[in-house]
PDB file of C-alpha atoms in Angstrom:
ATOM      1  CA  MET O 141       0.196   0.051   0.660  1.00 68.00           C
ATOM      2  CA  THR O 142       1.132   3.887  -0.790  1.00 75.00           C
ATOM      3  CA  THR O 143       1.620   5.943   1.924  1.00 79.00           C
ATOM      4  CA  CYS O 144       0.087   9.768   0.751  1.00 77.00           C
ATOM      5  CA  THR O 145       0.008  12.977   2.433  1.00 82.00           C
ATOM      6  CA  LEU O 146      -2.271  15.477   2.012  1.00 80.00           C
ATOM      7  CA  SER O 147      -2.699  19.073   3.075  1.00 85.00           C
ATOM      8  CA  ILE O 148      -6.151  20.639   3.184  1.00 84.00           C
ATOM      9  CA  GLU O 149      -6.713  24.357   3.531  1.00 86.00           C
ATOM     10  CA  LEU O 150     -10.371  25.047   4.520  1.00 83.00           C
ATOM     11  CA  GLN O 151     -11.725  27.909   3.133  1.00 88.00           C
ATOM     12  CA  SER O 152     -14.344  28.209   5.462  1.00 85.00           C
ATOM     13  CA  ALA O 153     -16.016  26.915   8.668  1.00 79.00           C
ATOM     14  CA  ALA O 154     -16.417  23.216   8.731  1.00 74.00           C
ATOM     15  CA  LEU O 155     -17.757  20.350  11.026  1.00 68.00           C
ATOM     16  CA  VAL O 156     -15.998  16.980  10.488  1.00 67.00           C
ATOM     17  CA  GLY O 157     -18.313  14.446  12.885  1.00 64.00           C
ATOM     18  CA  SER O 158     -17.659  10.982  12.981  1.00 58.00           C
ATOM     19  CA  GLY O 159     -20.571   9.787  11.074  1.00 58.00           C
ATOM     20  CA  SER O 160     -21.551   8.193  14.204  1.00 58.00           C
ATOM     21  CA  GLY O 161     -24.542  10.074  15.972  1.00 55.00           C
ATOM     22  CA  PHE O 162     -25.797   9.244  19.951  1.00 54.00           C
ATOM     23  CA  GLY O 163     -29.581   8.580  18.870  1.00 54.00           C
ATOM     24  CA  SER O 164     -31.332  12.796  20.164  1.00 55.00           C
ATOM     25  CA  LEU O 165     -28.599  13.052  22.161  1.00 57.00           C
ATOM     26  CA  ILE O 166     -25.007  13.998  20.401  1.00 56.00           C
ATOM     27  CA  ASP O 167     -25.928  14.721  16.551  1.00 54.00           C
ATOM     28  CA  THR O 168     -22.715  14.484  15.553  1.00 60.00           C
ATOM     29  CA  ASP O 169     -19.417  13.442  17.404  1.00 70.00           C
ATOM     30  CA  VAL O 170     -16.363  15.006  15.523  1.00 76.00           C
ATOM     31  CA  VAL O 171     -12.803  12.643  15.934  1.00 81.00           C
ATOM     32  CA  PHE O 172      -9.839  14.002  17.619  1.00 85.00           C
ATOM     33  CA  ASP O 173      -6.336  12.477  18.082  1.00 87.00           C
ATOM     34  CA  GLU O 174      -4.660  11.545  21.272  1.00 92.00           C
ATOM     35  CA  LEU O 175      -3.611  15.681  21.272  1.00 93.00           C
ATOM     36  CA  GLY O 176      -7.132  16.583  21.052  1.00 88.00           C
ATOM     37  CA  LEU O 177      -7.112  18.043  18.041  1.00 86.00           C
ATOM     38  CA  PRO O 178      -9.784  17.437  15.891  1.00 82.00           C
ATOM     39  CA  PHE O 179      -8.650  15.725  12.248  1.00 83.00           C
ATOM     40  CA  ILE O 180     -10.493  13.971   9.295  1.00 83.00           C
ATOM     41  CA  PRO O 181     -10.551  10.247   9.037  1.00 82.00           C
ATOM     42  CA  ALA O 182      -8.430   9.166   5.683  1.00 83.00           C
ATOM     43  CA  LYS O 183     -11.503   6.895   4.791  1.00 82.00           C
ATOM     44  CA  ARG O 184     -13.890   9.872   4.715  1.00 82.00           C
ATOM     45  CA  ILE O 185     -11.297  11.909   2.891  1.00 85.00           C
ATOM     46  CA  LYS O 186     -11.102   8.803   0.546  1.00 86.00           C
ATOM     47  CA  GLY O 187     -14.694   8.638   0.316  1.00 85.00           C
ATOM     48  CA  CYS O 188     -15.035  12.249  -0.630  1.00 85.00           C
ATOM     49  CA  LEU O 189     -12.765  11.657  -3.948  1.00 88.00           C
ATOM     50  CA  ARG O 190     -14.066   8.466  -4.817  1.00 90.00           C
ATOM     51  CA  ASP O 191     -17.824   9.804  -4.619  1.00 91.00           C
ATOM     52  CA  ALA O 192     -16.441  12.864  -7.171  1.00 91.00           C
ATOM     53  CA  VAL O 193     -14.560  10.553  -9.163  1.00 91.00           C
ATOM     54  CA  VAL O 194     -18.207   8.607 -10.138  1.00 92.00           C
ATOM     55  CA  GLU O 195     -19.580  11.810 -10.384  1.00 93.00           C
ATOM     56  CA  VAL O 196     -17.494  12.990 -13.550  1.00 92.00           C
ATOM     57  CA  THR O 197     -18.178   9.498 -14.653  1.00 92.00           C
ATOM     58  CA  GLU O 198     -21.901   9.846 -14.937  1.00 92.00           C
ATOM     59  CA  MET O 199     -21.603  13.670 -16.430  1.00 92.00           C
ATOM     60  CA  LEU O 200     -19.087  11.438 -19.417  1.00 91.00           C
ATOM     61  CA  THR O 201     -22.030   8.958 -19.813  1.00 91.00           C
ATOM     62  CA  CYS O 202     -24.779  11.248 -19.935  1.00 92.00           C
ATOM     63  CA  ALA O 203     -22.283  13.741 -22.219  1.00 93.00           C
ATOM     64  CA  GLY O 204     -22.398  10.248 -24.147  1.00 93.00           C
ATOM     65  CA  ASP O 205     -18.141   9.818 -24.279  1.00 92.00           C
ATOM     66  CA  GLN O 206     -19.231   5.795 -22.797  1.00 90.00           C
ATOM     67  CA  THR O 207     -15.431   5.225 -23.248  1.00 92.00           C
ATOM     68  CA  ALA O 208     -14.211   7.778 -20.576  1.00 91.00           C
ATOM     69  CA  ALA O 209     -16.914   6.619 -18.261  1.00 89.00           C
ATOM     70  CA  LYS O 210     -15.592   2.840 -19.404  1.00 91.00           C
ATOM     71  CA  ARG O 211     -12.275   3.568 -18.360  1.00 91.00           C
ATOM     72  CA  MET O 212     -13.268   5.990 -15.135  1.00 90.00           C
ATOM     73  CA  GLU O 213     -15.336   3.537 -14.154  1.00 89.00           C
ATOM     74  CA  LYS O 214     -12.434   0.244 -14.123  1.00 90.00           C
ATOM     75  CA  ALA O 215      -9.954   3.465 -12.745  1.00 89.00           C
ATOM     76  CA  ILE O 216     -12.067   4.278  -9.995  1.00 90.00           C
ATOM     77  CA  LYS O 217     -12.183   0.170  -8.319  1.00 88.00           C
ATOM     78  CA  ASP O 218      -8.481  -0.043  -9.452  1.00 89.00           C
ATOM     79  CA  VAL O 219      -7.894   2.740  -6.944  1.00 88.00           C
ATOM     80  CA  PHE O 220     -10.898   2.728  -4.701  1.00 87.00           C
ATOM     81  CA  GLY O 221     -11.356  -0.538  -4.437  1.00 84.00           C
ATOM     82  CA  ARG O 222     -15.396  -1.984  -3.788  1.00 78.00           C
ATOM     83  CA  ILE O 223     -17.174  -0.340  -1.563  1.00 74.00           C
ATOM     84  CA  GLY O 224     -17.158  -2.596   1.952  1.00 73.00           C
ATOM     85  CA  SER O 225     -14.358  -4.422   0.794  1.00 69.00           C
ATOM     86  CA  ARG O 226     -11.132  -3.656   3.639  1.00 68.00           C
ATOM     87  CA  GLN O 227      -8.503  -4.273   0.613  1.00 60.00           C
ATOM     88  CA  GLY O 228      -7.686  -1.373  -1.338  1.00 52.00           C
TER      89      GLY O 228
END
């Protein structure tokens, strides 16, 4: 597996939740590191990037470029793996 470093500069306020709430007690739970600083889990970033690529692929399909759309679909599986899989 390749290790990458990603730098993100927020251009506006952001609430980075953990994705797991506690019913009506806590709407969104923020993720913190061992120093108590909030952070964005890599899994969430990967999911956002994957969603963006899927959206571009859908646009290519709507535009009628089936060849590019098929290549993108293969690239999505190669780069991001299958949803729910622990591999990739």
